[in-house]
PDB file of C-alpha atoms in Angstrom:
ATOM      1  CA  MET A 110       0.000   0.000   0.000  1.00  0.00           C
ATOM      2  CA  ALA A 111       1.071   3.557  -0.617  1.00  0.00           C
ATOM      3  CA  ASP A 112       2.292   5.354   2.494  1.00  0.00           C
ATOM      4  CA  VAL A 113      -0.144   8.267   2.136  1.00  0.00           C
ATOM      5  CA  PRO A 114       0.961  10.150   5.293  1.00  0.00           C
ATOM      6  CA  LYS A 115       4.593  10.010   4.136  1.00  0.00           C
ATOM      7  CA  LEU A 116       3.602  11.215   0.661  1.00  0.00           C
ATOM      8  CA  MET A 117       1.544  14.084   2.114  1.00  0.00           C
ATOM      9  CA  GLU A 118       4.517  15.063   4.279  1.00  0.00           C
ATOM     10  CA  ALA A 119       6.685  15.166   1.150  1.00  0.00           C
ATOM     11  CA  ALA A 120       4.035  17.307  -0.588  1.00  0.00           C
ATOM     12  CA  SER A 121       4.157  19.725   2.329  1.00  0.00           C
ATOM     13  CA  ARG A 122       7.963  19.974   2.044  1.00  0.00           C
ATOM     14  CA  TRP A 123       7.584  20.543  -1.710  1.00  0.00           C
ATOM     15  CA  GLN A 124       5.162  23.399  -1.100  1.00  0.00           C
ATOM     16  CA  LYS A 125       7.461  25.029   1.472  1.00  0.00           C
ATOM     17  CA  ASN A 126      10.366  24.985  -1.008  1.00  0.00           C
ATOM     18  CA  PHE A 127       8.213  25.971  -3.995  1.00  0.00           C
ATOM     19  CA  ASN A 128       9.672  28.930  -5.860  1.00  0.00           C
ATOM     20  CA  ASN A 129       7.891  30.861  -8.555  1.00  0.00           C
ATOM     21  CA  PRO A 130       5.326  29.099 -10.706  1.00  0.00           C
ATOM     22  CA  LEU A 131       6.670  27.923 -14.055  1.00  0.00           C
ATOM     23  CA  PRO A 132       5.265  29.116 -17.382  1.00  0.00           C
ATOM     24  CA  LEU A 133       2.522  26.955 -18.874  1.00  0.00           C
ATOM     25  CA  ALA A 134       4.494  25.873 -21.965  1.00  0.00           C
ATOM     26  CA  ALA A 135       7.476  23.510 -21.814  1.00  0.00           C
ATOM     27  CA  ASN A 136      10.852  25.227 -22.097  1.00  0.00           C
ATOM     28  CA  SER A 137      12.077  22.786 -24.769  1.00  0.00           C
ATOM     29  CA  ARG A 138       8.849  22.834 -26.811  1.00  0.00           C
ATOM     30  CA  LEU A 139       9.028  19.021 -26.613  1.00  0.00           C
ATOM     31  CA  ALA A 140       6.181  16.556 -26.027  1.00  0.00           C
ATOM     32  CA  ILE A 141       7.209  13.067 -24.921  1.00  0.00           C
ATOM     33  CA  ILE A 142       4.910  10.056 -25.249  1.00  0.00           C
ATOM     34  CA  THR A 143       6.038   7.216 -23.020  1.00  0.00           C
ATOM     35  CA  CYS A 144       4.911   4.399 -20.779  1.00  0.00           C
ATOM     36  CA  MET A 145       3.452   4.803 -17.311  1.00  0.00           C
ATOM     37  CA  ASP A 146       6.179   2.439 -16.028  1.00  0.00           C
ATOM     38  CA  SER A 147       7.793   3.946 -12.931  1.00  0.00           C
ATOM     39  CA  ARG A 148      11.267   2.972 -14.184  1.00  0.00           C
ATOM     40  CA  VAL A 149      11.031   5.268 -17.212  1.00  0.00           C
ATOM     41  CA  HIS A 150      11.826   8.915 -16.408  1.00  0.00           C
ATOM     42  CA  PRO A 151      12.388  10.998 -19.554  1.00  0.00           C
ATOM     43  CA  GLU A 152      13.315  13.956 -17.375  1.00  0.00           C
ATOM     44  CA  ARG A 153      16.289  12.005 -16.004  1.00  0.00           C
ATOM     45  CA  ILE A 154      17.180  10.345 -19.312  1.00  0.00           C
ATOM     46  CA  PHE A 155      17.483  13.743 -21.030  1.00  0.00           C
ATOM     47  CA  ASP A 156      18.760  15.656 -17.965  1.00  0.00           C
ATOM     48  CA  MET A 157      15.697  17.906 -17.911  1.00  0.00           C
ATOM     49  CA  LYS A 158      14.298  20.034 -15.151  1.00  0.00           C
ATOM     50  CA  LEU A 159      10.711  20.558 -14.080  1.00  0.00           C
ATOM     51  CA  GLY A 160       8.956  22.433 -16.865  1.00  0.00           C
ATOM     52  CA  ASP A 161      11.305  21.360 -19.668  1.00  0.00           C
ATOM     53  CA  ALA A 162       8.940  18.931 -21.469  1.00  0.00           C
ATOM     54  CA  GLU A 163       5.306  17.885 -21.697  1.00  0.00           C
ATOM     55  CA  VAL A 164       5.293  14.199 -20.706  1.00  0.00           C
ATOM     56  CA  LEU A 165       2.259  12.159 -21.800  1.00  0.00           C
ATOM     57  CA  ARG A 166       1.923   8.649 -20.368  1.00  0.00           C
ATOM     58  CA  ASN A 167      -0.231   5.572 -20.790  1.00  0.00           C
ATOM     59  CA  ALA A 168       0.200   1.804 -20.637  1.00  0.00           C
ATOM     60  CA  GLY A 169       2.926   0.963 -23.148  1.00  0.00           C
ATOM     61  CA  GLY A 170       3.458   4.569 -24.251  1.00  0.00           C
ATOM     62  CA  ARG A 171       1.227   3.831 -27.238  1.00  0.00           C
ATOM     63  CA  VAL A 172      -0.232   6.422 -29.591  1.00  0.00           C
ATOM     64  CA  THR A 173      -3.967   6.233 -28.930  1.00  0.00           C
ATOM     65  CA  LEU A 174      -6.851   8.574 -29.692  1.00  0.00           C
ATOM     66  CA  ASP A 175      -6.451  10.098 -26.241  1.00  0.00           C
ATOM     67  CA  MET A 176      -2.745  10.713 -26.877  1.00  0.00           C
ATOM     68  CA  ILE A 177      -3.625  12.459 -30.148  1.00  0.00           C
ATOM     69  CA  ARG A 178      -6.097  14.662 -28.259  1.00  0.00           C
ATOM     70  CA  SER A 179      -3.407  15.535 -25.715  1.00  0.00           C
ATOM     71  CA  LEU A 180      -0.916  16.263 -28.508  1.00  0.00           C
ATOM     72  CA  VAL A 181      -3.347  18.702 -30.129  1.00  0.00           C
ATOM     73  CA  VAL A 182      -3.520  20.602 -26.820  1.00  0.00           C
ATOM     74  CA  SER A 183       0.266  20.376 -26.527  1.00  0.00           C
ATOM     75  CA  GLN A 184       0.806  21.753 -30.043  1.00  0.00           C
ATOM     76  CA  GLU A 185      -1.911  24.389 -30.175  1.00  0.00           C
ATOM     77  CA  ILE A 186      -1.913  25.713 -26.603  1.00  0.00           C
ATOM     78  CA  LEU A 187       1.545  24.833 -25.300  1.00  0.00           C
ATOM     79  CA  LYS A 188       3.329  25.367 -28.647  1.00  0.00           C
ATOM     80  CA  THR A 189       5.354  22.146 -28.707  1.00  0.00           C
ATOM     81  CA  THR A 190       7.316  21.670 -31.923  1.00  0.00           C
ATOM     82  CA  ASP A 191       8.705  18.137 -31.554  1.00  0.00           C
ATOM     83  CA  ILE A 192       7.454  14.763 -30.327  1.00  0.00           C
ATOM     84  CA  PHE A 193       9.495  11.920 -28.838  1.00  0.00           C
ATOM     85  CA  VAL A 194       7.885   8.460 -28.703  1.00  0.00           C
ATOM     86  CA  ILE A 195       9.720   6.293 -26.173  1.00  0.00           C
ATOM     87  CA  HIS A 196       8.946   2.610 -25.627  1.00  0.00           C
ATOM     88  CA  HIS A 197      11.060   0.470 -23.317  1.00  0.00           C
ATOM     89  CA  THR A 198      12.300  -3.046 -22.690  1.00  0.00           C
ATOM     90  CA  ASP A 199      10.683  -5.312 -20.097  1.00  0.00           C
ATOM     91  CA  CYS A 200       7.346  -3.583 -20.707  1.00  0.00           C
ATOM     92  CA  GLY A 201       4.052  -4.742 -19.261  1.00  0.00           C
ATOM     93  CA  GLY A 202       2.592  -4.139 -22.724  1.00  0.00           C
ATOM     94  CA  GLN A 203       4.415  -7.288 -23.797  1.00  0.00           C
ATOM     95  CA  ALA A 204       2.955  -9.145 -20.814  1.00  0.00           C
ATOM     96  CA  ALA A 205      -0.480  -7.991 -22.028  1.00  0.00           C
ATOM     97  CA  VAL A 206       0.006 -10.167 -25.118  1.00  0.00           C
ATOM     98  CA  ARG A 207       0.622 -13.217 -22.931  1.00  0.00           C
ATOM     99  CA  GLN A 208      -2.295 -12.388 -20.602  1.00  0.00           C
ATOM    100  CA  HIS A 209      -4.715 -11.076 -23.216  1.00  0.00           C
ATOM    101  CA  GLY A 210      -7.628 -13.342 -22.259  1.00  0.00           C
ATOM    102  CA  MET A 211      -7.290 -12.527 -18.564  1.00  0.00           C
ATOM    103  CA  LEU A 212      -7.266  -8.766 -19.291  1.00  0.00           C
ATOM    104  CA  ILE A 213     -10.367  -9.015 -21.496  1.00  0.00           C
ATOM    105  CA  GLN A 214     -12.143 -11.029 -18.797  1.00  0.00           C
ATOM    106  CA  ALA A 215     -11.168  -8.482 -16.112  1.00  0.00           C
ATOM    107  CA  MET A 216     -12.648  -5.676 -18.233  1.00  0.00           C
ATOM    108  CA  VAL A 217     -15.807  -7.681 -18.976  1.00  0.00           C
ATOM    109  CA  ASP A 218     -16.255  -8.406 -15.250  1.00  0.00           C
ATOM    110  CA  LYS A 219     -16.176  -4.681 -14.475  1.00  0.00           C
ATOM    111  CA  LEU A 220     -18.603  -3.640 -17.201  1.00  0.00           C
ATOM    112  CA  PRO A 221     -22.402  -3.793 -17.321  1.00  0.00           C
ATOM    113  CA  PHE A 222     -23.687  -6.835 -19.201  1.00  0.00           C
ATOM    114  CA  LEU A 223     -24.267  -5.145 -22.583  1.00  0.00           C
ATOM    115  CA  PHE A 224     -20.845  -3.461 -22.667  1.00  0.00           C
ATOM    116  CA  GLY A 225     -19.249  -6.788 -21.747  1.00  0.00           C
ATOM    117  CA  LEU A 226     -20.917  -8.411 -24.744  1.00  0.00           C
ATOM    118  CA  VAL A 227     -19.649  -5.641 -27.028  1.00  0.00           C
ATOM    119  CA  LEU A 228     -16.109  -6.073 -25.673  1.00  0.00           C
ATOM    120  CA  ARG A 229     -16.272  -9.836 -26.242  1.00  0.00           C
ATOM    121  CA  LEU A 230     -17.508  -9.208 -29.792  1.00  0.00           C
ATOM    122  CA  LEU A 231     -14.621  -6.825 -30.470  1.00  0.00           C
ATOM    123  CA  ASP A 232     -12.217  -9.406 -29.069  1.00  0.00           C
ATOM    124  CA  ALA A 233     -13.734 -12.112 -31.268  1.00  0.00           C
ATOM    125  CA  LEU A 234     -13.236  -9.842 -34.271  1.00  0.00           C
ATOM    126  CA  SER A 235      -9.567  -9.367 -33.248  1.00  0.00           C
ATOM    127  CA  MET A 236     -10.146  -5.676 -32.663  1.00  0.00           C
ATOM    128  CA  THR A 237      -9.149  -5.551 -29.008  1.00  0.00           C
ATOM    129  CA  GLY A 238      -5.669  -4.427 -29.974  1.00  0.00           C
ATOM    130  CA  LEU A 239      -7.352  -1.107 -30.594  1.00  0.00           C
ATOM    131  CA  LEU A 240      -8.253  -1.048 -26.908  1.00  0.00           C
ATOM    132  CA  LEU A 241      -5.252  -2.758 -25.331  1.00  0.00           C
ATOM    133  CA  LYS A 242      -2.511  -1.950 -27.874  1.00  0.00           C
ATOM    134  CA  PRO A 243      -0.429  -5.023 -26.969  1.00  0.00           C
ATOM    135  CA  ILE A 244       3.267  -4.942 -27.842  1.00  0.00           C
ATOM    136  CA  ARG A 245       4.707  -7.952 -29.634  1.00  0.00           C
ATOM    137  CA  ASN A 246       7.891  -6.408 -31.056  1.00  0.00           C
ATOM    138  CA  LEU A 247       9.355  -3.334 -29.354  1.00  0.00           C
ATOM    139  CA  GLU A 248      11.155  -1.762 -32.311  1.00  0.00           C
ATOM    140  CA  ARG A 249       8.151  -2.363 -34.549  1.00  0.00           C
ATOM    141  CA  SER A 250       5.814  -0.790 -31.972  1.00  0.00           C
ATOM    142  CA  VAL A 251       7.945   2.375 -31.910  1.00  0.00           C
ATOM    143  CA  TYR A 252       7.954   2.499 -35.707  1.00  0.00           C
ATOM    144  CA  GLU A 253       4.173   1.911 -35.878  1.00  0.00           C
ATOM    145  CA  ASP A 254       3.442   4.690 -33.392  1.00  0.00           C
ATOM    146  CA  VAL A 255       5.700   7.171 -35.197  1.00  0.00           C
ATOM    147  CA  GLU A 256       4.017   6.225 -38.493  1.00  0.00           C
ATOM    148  CA  LYS A 257       0.606   6.711 -36.892  1.00  0.00           C
ATOM    149  CA  LEU A 258       1.625  10.249 -35.854  1.00  0.00           C
ATOM    150  CA  LYS A 259       3.143  11.009 -39.269  1.00  0.00           C
ATOM    151  CA  SER A 260      -0.046  10.013 -41.062  1.00  0.00           C
ATOM    152  CA  ASN A 261      -2.428  11.768 -38.670  1.00  0.00           C
ATOM    153  CA  PRO A 262      -3.819  15.042 -40.061  1.00  0.00           C
ATOM    154  CA  MET A 263      -3.902  16.457 -36.514  1.00  0.00           C
ATOM    155  CA  VAL A 264      -0.078  16.374 -36.400  1.00  0.00           C
ATOM    156  CA  PRO A 265       1.305  19.065 -38.734  1.00  0.00           C
ATOM    157  CA  LYS A 266       4.351  18.334 -40.898  1.00  0.00           C
ATOM    158  CA  SER A 267       6.099  21.169 -39.052  1.00  0.00           C
ATOM    159  CA  ILE A 268       6.308  18.854 -36.010  1.00  0.00           C
ATOM    160  CA  GLY A 269       9.433  16.695 -35.756  1.00  0.00           C
ATOM    161  CA  ILE A 270       8.701  13.125 -34.648  1.00  0.00           C
ATOM    162  CA  TYR A 271      11.379  10.845 -33.189  1.00  0.00           C
ATOM    163  CA  GLY A 272      11.012   7.244 -32.018  1.00  0.00           C
ATOM    164  CA  PHE A 273      13.231   5.647 -29.376  1.00  0.00           C
ATOM    165  CA  LEU A 274      13.648   2.390 -27.495  1.00  0.00           C
ATOM    166  CA  TYR A 275      14.872   2.737 -23.899  1.00  0.00           C
ATOM    167  CA  SER A 276      16.557  -0.164 -22.112  1.00  0.00           C
ATOM    168  CA  THR A 277      15.470  -0.595 -18.503  1.00  0.00           C
ATOM    169  CA  GLU A 278      18.372  -3.027 -18.129  1.00  0.00           C
ATOM    170  CA  ASP A 279      21.285  -0.684 -18.929  1.00  0.00           C
ATOM    171  CA  GLY A 280      19.764   2.803 -19.375  1.00  0.00           C
ATOM    172  CA  SER A 281      20.662   3.048 -23.068  1.00  0.00           C
ATOM    173  CA  LEU A 282      18.485   4.866 -25.593  1.00  0.00           C
ATOM    174  CA  LYS A 283      18.340   3.729 -29.228  1.00  0.00           C
ATOM    175  CA  GLU A 284      16.811   5.858 -31.977  1.00  0.00           C
ATOM    176  CA  ILE A 285      14.494   3.741 -34.134  1.00  0.00           C
ATOM    177  CA  THR A 286      13.037   6.241 -36.610  1.00  0.00           C
ATOM    178  CA  ARG A 287      12.363   9.927 -37.201  1.00  0.00           C
ATOM    179  CA  ARG A 288      10.507  12.423 -39.324  1.00  0.00           C
ATOM    180  CA  LEU A 289      12.364  15.686 -39.577  1.00  0.00           C
ATOM    181  CA  PRO A 290      10.120  18.723 -39.348  1.00  0.00           C
ATOM    182  CA  VAL A 291       9.303  20.879 -42.327  1.00  0.00           C
ATOM    183  CA  ARG A 292      10.091  24.258 -40.772  1.00  0.00           C
ATOM    184  CA  GLY A 293       9.132  27.659 -42.067  1.00  0.00           C
ATOM    185  CA  LYS A 294       5.549  27.582 -43.229  1.00  0.00           C
ATOM    186  CA  LYS A 295       3.229  25.744 -40.879  1.00  0.00           C
ATOM    187  CA  LEU A 296       1.918  22.980 -43.112  1.00  0.00           C
ATOM    188  CA  GLN A 297      -1.289  21.186 -42.293  1.00  0.00           C
TER     189      GLN A 297
END
């Protein structure tokens, strides 16, 4: 269990040492899509400080509709100009492939009857990957997510997109793919 009193004490210390509020937009104009895994800290990997990047997280660091929505906010309101997609080794997203049936059943058990039937139907039609986004091959998943961003009309060509694989075993970062931005005119 989380030690809530200890965490609240830390929050109190944070508040006492809090300096001036940071500006809304990230200093680096960078949005990072990565996994919710507690071992993956882009801020540490890239030696960044608080306020240097917009970090968007979900299970597996996959590009989903919700990530696209967040990126639109990041680009239009926070003025980010580049996107990093970072997947990592030893990811639970790979375990999701091995435990697919159990995950579907857990979701069905938590849903009202009709929604459970719909989920089972989607699973039977092999469409649950749209919901779970399981990872079978790490380098391919990075490439697929970068391609999904490149082909999405909500992501302008003026946005640079870079895909990386991070090793939780040795801390290394490998670039998998990139789309260099078309700077100058903001293309849509």
